[in-house]
PDB file of C-alpha atoms in Angstrom:
ATOM      1  CA  UNK B  43     -45.759  51.665   8.578  1.00 72.00           C
ATOM      2  CA  UNK B  44     -45.329  53.616   5.460  1.00 86.00           C
ATOM      3  CA  UNK B  45     -45.138  52.191   1.975  1.00 88.00           C
ATOM      4  CA  UNK B  46     -41.440  53.064   1.784  1.00 89.00           C
ATOM      5  CA  UNK B  47     -40.650  51.138   5.015  1.00 91.00           C
ATOM      6  CA  UNK B  48     -42.517  48.078   3.714  1.00 90.00           C
ATOM      7  CA  UNK B  49     -40.505  48.140   0.480  1.00 91.00           C
ATOM      8  CA  UNK B  50     -37.204  48.507   2.358  1.00 92.00           C
ATOM      9  CA  UNK B  51     -38.133  45.596   4.670  1.00 92.00           C
ATOM     10  CA  UNK B  52     -39.073  43.456   1.649  1.00 92.00           C
ATOM     11  CA  UNK B  53     -35.788  44.206  -0.129  1.00 93.00           C
ATOM     12  CA  UNK B  54     -33.783  43.627   3.066  1.00 94.00           C
ATOM     13  CA  UNK B  55     -35.591  40.322   3.670  1.00 93.00           C
ATOM     14  CA  UNK B  56     -34.901  39.216   0.093  1.00 94.00           C
ATOM     15  CA  UNK B  57     -31.198  40.121   0.379  1.00 95.00           C
ATOM     16  CA  UNK B  58     -30.887  38.282   3.714  1.00 95.00           C
ATOM     17  CA  UNK B  59     -32.687  35.226   2.275  1.00 94.00           C
ATOM     18  CA  UNK B  60     -30.444  35.102  -0.803  1.00 95.00           C
ATOM     19  CA  UNK B  61     -27.318  35.625   1.341  1.00 95.00           C
ATOM     20  CA  UNK B  62     -28.366  32.805   3.667  1.00 95.00           C
ATOM     21  CA  UNK B  63     -28.911  30.455   0.712  1.00 96.00           C
ATOM     22  CA  UNK B  64     -25.537  31.392  -0.790  1.00 96.00           C
ATOM     23  CA  UNK B  65     -23.815  30.691   2.535  1.00 97.00           C
ATOM     24  CA  UNK B  66     -25.528  27.299   2.779  1.00 97.00           C
ATOM     25  CA  UNK B  67     -24.598  26.445  -0.849  1.00 96.00           C
ATOM     26  CA  UNK B  68     -20.984  27.490  -0.211  1.00 97.00           C
ATOM     27  CA  UNK B  69     -20.820  25.284   2.902  1.00 97.00           C
ATOM     28  CA  UNK B  70     -22.278  22.323   1.009  1.00 97.00           C
ATOM     29  CA  UNK B  71     -19.752  22.770  -1.806  1.00 97.00           C
ATOM     30  CA  UNK B  72     -16.913  23.130   0.722  1.00 97.00           C
ATOM     31  CA  UNK B  73     -17.987  19.925   2.496  1.00 97.00           C
ATOM     32  CA  UNK B  74     -18.252  18.048  -0.814  1.00 97.00           C
ATOM     33  CA  UNK B  75     -14.783  19.163  -1.914  1.00 97.00           C
ATOM     34  CA  UNK B  76     -13.294  18.293   1.476  1.00 97.00           C
ATOM     35  CA  UNK B  77     -15.058  14.926   1.460  1.00 96.00           C
ATOM     36  CA  UNK B  78     -13.830  14.112  -2.042  1.00 96.00           C
ATOM     37  CA  UNK B  79     -10.274  15.152  -1.150  1.00 95.00           C
ATOM     38  CA  UNK B  80     -10.206  13.055   1.991  1.00 93.00           C
ATOM     39  CA  UNK B  81     -11.914  10.155   0.222  1.00 92.00           C
ATOM     40  CA  UNK B  82      -9.341  10.227  -2.553  1.00 93.00           C
ATOM     41  CA  UNK B  83      -6.479  10.373  -0.039  1.00 89.00           C
ATOM     42  CA  UNK B  84      -7.976   7.446   1.888  1.00 89.00           C
ATOM     43  CA  UNK B  85      -8.455   5.377  -1.276  1.00 89.00           C
ATOM     44  CA  UNK B  86      -4.923   6.216  -2.344  1.00 86.00           C
ATOM     45  CA  UNK B  87      -3.640   4.996   1.022  1.00 87.00           C
ATOM     46  CA  UNK B  88      -5.601   1.744   0.655  1.00 88.00           C
ATOM     47  CA  UNK B  89      -4.659   0.897  -2.937  1.00 88.00           C
ATOM     48  CA  UNK B  90      -1.342   2.717  -3.397  1.00 88.00           C
ATOM     49  CA  UNK B  91       0.215   2.878   0.038  1.00 85.00           C
ATOM     50  CA  UNK B  92       3.492   4.678   0.568  1.00 87.00           C
ATOM     51  CA  UNK B  93       6.086   4.145   3.252  1.00 89.00           C
ATOM     52  CA  UNK B  94       6.416   6.385   6.285  1.00 89.00           C
ATOM     53  CA  UNK B  95      10.053   7.262   5.491  1.00 89.00           C
ATOM     54  CA  UNK B  96      12.450   6.818   2.590  1.00 89.00           C
ATOM     55  CA  UNK B  97      14.912   3.929   2.705  1.00 86.00           C
ATOM     56  CA  UNK B  98      16.592   2.762   4.890  1.00 88.00           C
ATOM     57  CA  UNK B  99      14.061   3.862   7.538  1.00 90.00           C
ATOM     58  CA  UNK B 100      13.954   2.663  11.120  1.00 92.00           C
ATOM     59  CA  UNK B 101      13.531  -1.015  11.967  1.00 93.00           C
ATOM     60  CA  UNK B 102      11.191  -2.091  14.766  1.00 93.00           C
ATOM     61  CA  UNK B 103      10.609  -5.483  16.278  1.00 92.00           C
ATOM     62  CA  UNK B 104       6.845  -6.078  16.506  1.00 92.00           C
ATOM     63  CA  UNK B 105       5.260  -9.006  18.325  1.00 92.00           C
ATOM     64  CA  UNK B 106       1.801 -10.164  17.269  1.00 92.00           C
ATOM     65  CA  UNK B 107       0.262 -12.211  20.108  1.00 92.00           C
ATOM     66  CA  UNK B 108      -1.970 -15.242  19.581  1.00 91.00           C
ATOM     67  CA  UNK B 109      -5.644 -14.369  19.000  1.00 90.00           C
ATOM     68  CA  UNK B 110      -5.094 -10.675  18.227  1.00 91.00           C
ATOM     69  CA  UNK B 111      -7.867  -9.086  16.144  1.00 92.00           C
ATOM     70  CA  UNK B 112      -7.068  -7.281  12.857  1.00 92.00           C
ATOM     71  CA  UNK B 113      -8.153  -3.969  14.396  1.00 92.00           C
ATOM     72  CA  UNK B 114      -5.699  -4.485  17.262  1.00 94.00           C
ATOM     73  CA  UNK B 115      -2.925  -5.354  14.803  1.00 93.00           C
ATOM     74  CA  UNK B 116      -3.615  -2.185  12.814  1.00 94.00           C
ATOM     75  CA  UNK B 117      -3.605  -0.135  16.030  1.00 95.00           C
ATOM     76  CA  UNK B 118      -0.264  -1.715  17.054  1.00 94.00           C
ATOM     77  CA  UNK B 119       1.286  -0.857  13.679  1.00 94.00           C
ATOM     78  CA  UNK B 120      -0.028   2.713  13.923  1.00 94.00           C
ATOM     79  CA  UNK B 121       1.213   3.157  17.504  1.00 94.00           C
ATOM     80  CA  UNK B 122       4.639   1.788  16.522  1.00 92.00           C
ATOM     81  CA  UNK B 123       4.879   4.346  13.704  1.00 92.00           C
ATOM     82  CA  UNK B 124       4.939   1.887  10.814  1.00 93.00           C
ATOM     83  CA  UNK B 125       1.702   3.061   9.135  1.00 93.00           C
ATOM     84  CA  UNK B 126      -0.207   6.326   8.748  1.00 91.00           C
ATOM     85  CA  UNK B 127      -3.801   5.173   8.784  1.00 91.00           C
ATOM     86  CA  UNK B 128      -4.993   2.160  10.737  1.00 92.00           C
ATOM     87  CA  UNK B 129      -8.383   2.133   8.989  1.00 93.00           C
ATOM     88  CA  UNK B 130      -6.732   1.886   5.578  1.00 93.00           C
ATOM     89  CA  UNK B 131      -4.723  -1.094   6.854  1.00 93.00           C
ATOM     90  CA  UNK B 132      -7.860  -2.752   8.214  1.00 93.00           C
ATOM     91  CA  UNK B 133      -9.494  -2.385   4.801  1.00 93.00           C
ATOM     92  CA  UNK B 134      -6.343  -3.740   3.115  1.00 92.00           C
ATOM     93  CA  UNK B 135      -6.434  -6.752   5.438  1.00 93.00           C
ATOM     94  CA  UNK B 136     -10.060  -7.384   4.555  1.00 92.00           C
ATOM     95  CA  UNK B 137      -9.812  -6.555   0.836  1.00 90.00           C
ATOM     96  CA  UNK B 138      -6.600  -8.491   0.122  1.00 89.00           C
ATOM     97  CA  UNK B 139      -7.540 -11.276   2.582  1.00 90.00           C
ATOM     98  CA  UNK B 140      -4.445 -10.864   4.776  1.00 91.00           C
ATOM     99  CA  UNK B 141      -4.030 -12.328   8.228  1.00 90.00           C
ATOM    100  CA  UNK B 142      -1.510 -11.360  10.863  1.00 91.00           C
ATOM    101  CA  UNK B 143      -0.041 -14.582  12.193  1.00 92.00           C
ATOM    102  CA  UNK B 144       1.359 -14.571  15.726  1.00 92.00           C
ATOM    103  CA  UNK B 145       5.093 -14.098  16.034  1.00 90.00           C
ATOM    104  CA  UNK B 146       7.840 -11.514  16.238  1.00 91.00           C
ATOM    105  CA  UNK B 147       8.609  -9.600  13.066  1.00 92.00           C
ATOM    106  CA  UNK B 148      11.288  -7.076  12.106  1.00 92.00           C
ATOM    107  CA  UNK B 149       9.453  -4.305  10.231  1.00 93.00           C
ATOM    108  CA  UNK B 150      10.710  -0.961   8.986  1.00 93.00           C
ATOM    109  CA  UNK B 151       9.318   2.489   8.346  1.00 93.00           C
ATOM    110  CA  UNK B 152      10.608   2.258   4.764  1.00 93.00           C
ATOM    111  CA  UNK B 153       8.052  -0.524   4.071  1.00 93.00           C
ATOM    112  CA  UNK B 154       4.595   0.192   2.710  1.00 93.00           C
ATOM    113  CA  UNK B 155       1.593  -1.077   4.625  1.00 91.00           C
ATOM    114  CA  UNK B 156       1.001  -3.690   1.935  1.00 92.00           C
ATOM    115  CA  UNK B 157       4.592  -4.972   2.283  1.00 93.00           C
ATOM    116  CA  UNK B 158       4.148  -5.128   6.060  1.00 93.00           C
ATOM    117  CA  UNK B 159       0.897  -7.065   5.688  1.00 93.00           C
ATOM    118  CA  UNK B 160       2.529  -9.469   3.235  1.00 93.00           C
ATOM    119  CA  UNK B 161       5.210 -10.203   5.832  1.00 93.00           C
ATOM    120  CA  UNK B 162       2.639 -10.651   8.610  1.00 93.00           C
ATOM    121  CA  UNK B 163       0.559 -12.905   6.328  1.00 91.00           C
ATOM    122  CA  UNK B 164       3.282 -15.566   6.077  1.00 87.00           C
ATOM    123  CA  UNK B 165       2.625 -18.281   8.609  1.00 79.00           C
ATOM    124  CA  UNK B 166       5.902 -18.977  10.401  1.00 71.00           C
ATOM    125  CA  UNK B 167       6.960 -22.602  10.034  1.00 65.00           C
ATOM    126  CA  UNK B 168      10.189 -22.348  12.008  1.00 52.00           C
ATOM    127  CA  UNK B 169      11.065 -20.448  15.120  1.00 48.00           C
ATOM    128  CA  UNK B 170      13.456 -18.093  13.365  1.00 48.00           C
ATOM    129  CA  UNK B 171      12.473 -16.766   9.939  1.00 47.00           C
ATOM    130  CA  UNK B 172      15.940 -15.335   9.302  1.00 47.00           C
ATOM    131  CA  UNK B 173      17.534 -18.760   9.707  1.00 45.00           C
ATOM    132  CA  UNK B 174      14.996 -20.317   7.376  1.00 38.00           C
ATOM    133  CA  UNK B 175      15.594 -17.657   4.710  1.00 42.00           C
ATOM    134  CA  UNK B 176      19.385 -17.916   4.979  1.00 41.00           C
ATOM    135  CA  UNK B 177      19.188 -21.728   4.784  1.00 40.00           C
ATOM    136  CA  UNK B 178      17.250 -21.463   1.534  1.00 36.00           C
ATOM    137  CA  UNK B 179      19.718 -19.006  -0.012  1.00 37.00           C
ATOM    138  CA  UNK B 180      22.820 -20.964   1.071  1.00 40.00           C
ATOM    139  CA  UNK B 181      21.645 -24.430   0.042  1.00 40.00           C
ATOM    140  CA  UNK B 182      22.646 -25.780  -3.327  1.00 39.00           C
ATOM    141  CA  UNK B 183      19.767 -25.511  -5.744  1.00 36.00           C
ATOM    142  CA  UNK B 184      18.700 -28.104  -8.233  1.00 39.00           C
ATOM    143  CA  UNK B 185      18.942 -27.317 -11.962  1.00 39.00           C
ATOM    144  CA  UNK B 186      15.857 -25.498 -13.164  1.00 40.00           C
ATOM    145  CA  UNK B 187      15.086 -24.016  -9.759  1.00 38.00           C
ATOM    146  CA  UNK B 188      15.976 -20.470 -10.748  1.00 38.00           C
ATOM    147  CA  UNK B 189      19.734 -20.895 -10.533  1.00 37.00           C
ATOM    148  CA  UNK B 190      21.375 -20.037 -13.829  1.00 36.00           C
ATOM    149  CA  UNK B 191      23.713 -22.571 -15.347  1.00 37.00           C
ATOM    150  CA  UNK B 192      25.625 -22.524 -18.609  1.00 41.00           C
ATOM    151  CA  UNK B 193      23.963 -24.597 -21.285  1.00 40.00           C
ATOM    152  CA  UNK B 194      26.098 -26.837 -23.467  1.00 45.00           C
ATOM    153  CA  UNK B 195      24.892 -26.367 -27.059  1.00 46.00           C
ATOM    154  CA  UNK B 196      27.486 -28.633 -28.667  1.00 50.00           C
ATOM    155  CA  UNK B 197      28.653 -25.781 -30.923  1.00 47.00           C
ATOM    156  CA  UNK B 198      32.075 -24.216 -31.022  1.00 51.00           C
ATOM    157  CA  UNK B 199      32.417 -20.869 -29.290  1.00 53.00           C
ATOM    158  CA  UNK B 200      32.634 -18.962 -32.604  1.00 52.00           C
ATOM    159  CA  UNK B 201      29.597 -20.726 -34.045  1.00 48.00           C
ATOM    160  CA  UNK B 202      27.647 -20.201 -30.810  1.00 47.00           C
ATOM    161  CA  UNK B 203      28.335 -16.444 -30.934  1.00 50.00           C
ATOM    162  CA  UNK B 204      27.019 -16.269 -34.511  1.00 49.00           C
ATOM    163  CA  UNK B 205      23.846 -18.130 -33.555  1.00 44.00           C
ATOM    164  CA  UNK B 206      23.108 -15.986 -30.514  1.00 45.00           C
ATOM    165  CA  UNK B 207      24.083 -12.714 -32.245  1.00 49.00           C
ATOM    166  CA  UNK B 208      21.719 -13.442 -35.141  1.00 46.00           C
ATOM    167  CA  UNK B 209      18.401 -12.656 -33.386  1.00 45.00           C
ATOM    168  CA  UNK B 210      16.596 -10.958 -36.326  1.00 49.00           C
ATOM    169  CA  UNK B 211      16.122 -14.147 -38.382  1.00 49.00           C
ATOM    170  CA  UNK B 212      18.732 -13.592 -41.126  1.00 50.00           C
ATOM    171  CA  UNK B 213      20.298 -16.618 -42.800  1.00 50.00           C
ATOM    172  CA  UNK B 214      23.616 -17.584 -41.300  1.00 46.00           C
ATOM    173  CA  UNK B 215      26.693 -17.543 -43.569  1.00 48.00           C
TER     174      UNK B 215
END
């Protein structure tokens, strides 16, 4: 081989070696960017979950059988179309310490996965949750239980208006 051929082979080998390294570096950077993007999206789904559809969404009746594992519950929710990512829901169940109690639940696609898990985490005390909720809302509430009542201050209406209108601490006339 001549000297010129050896130099051309050396230059060609150097160019191929540098090109190979650049391709490998580009692939590593591409994988890192893709991994970070998917990791961010996954973390966003775990800690800031969004609903599948805007309100009002579609309502589904979901039955959780006795003894069902969290992974099976997440798979059921995914298969029903209530959540996007079953693994994110499994992590939410573990991280927020949620359980899915057995029963039949009405869940909608306008609910976030966290809202769905909060509903599944309530242990049913009665056979029909809707009846129990309507009973609570229809019953008369005791004073101080959140129901607003007018307070008798003992002042005349005009005097009461002056007292409540004077919020910045000025002396009353």
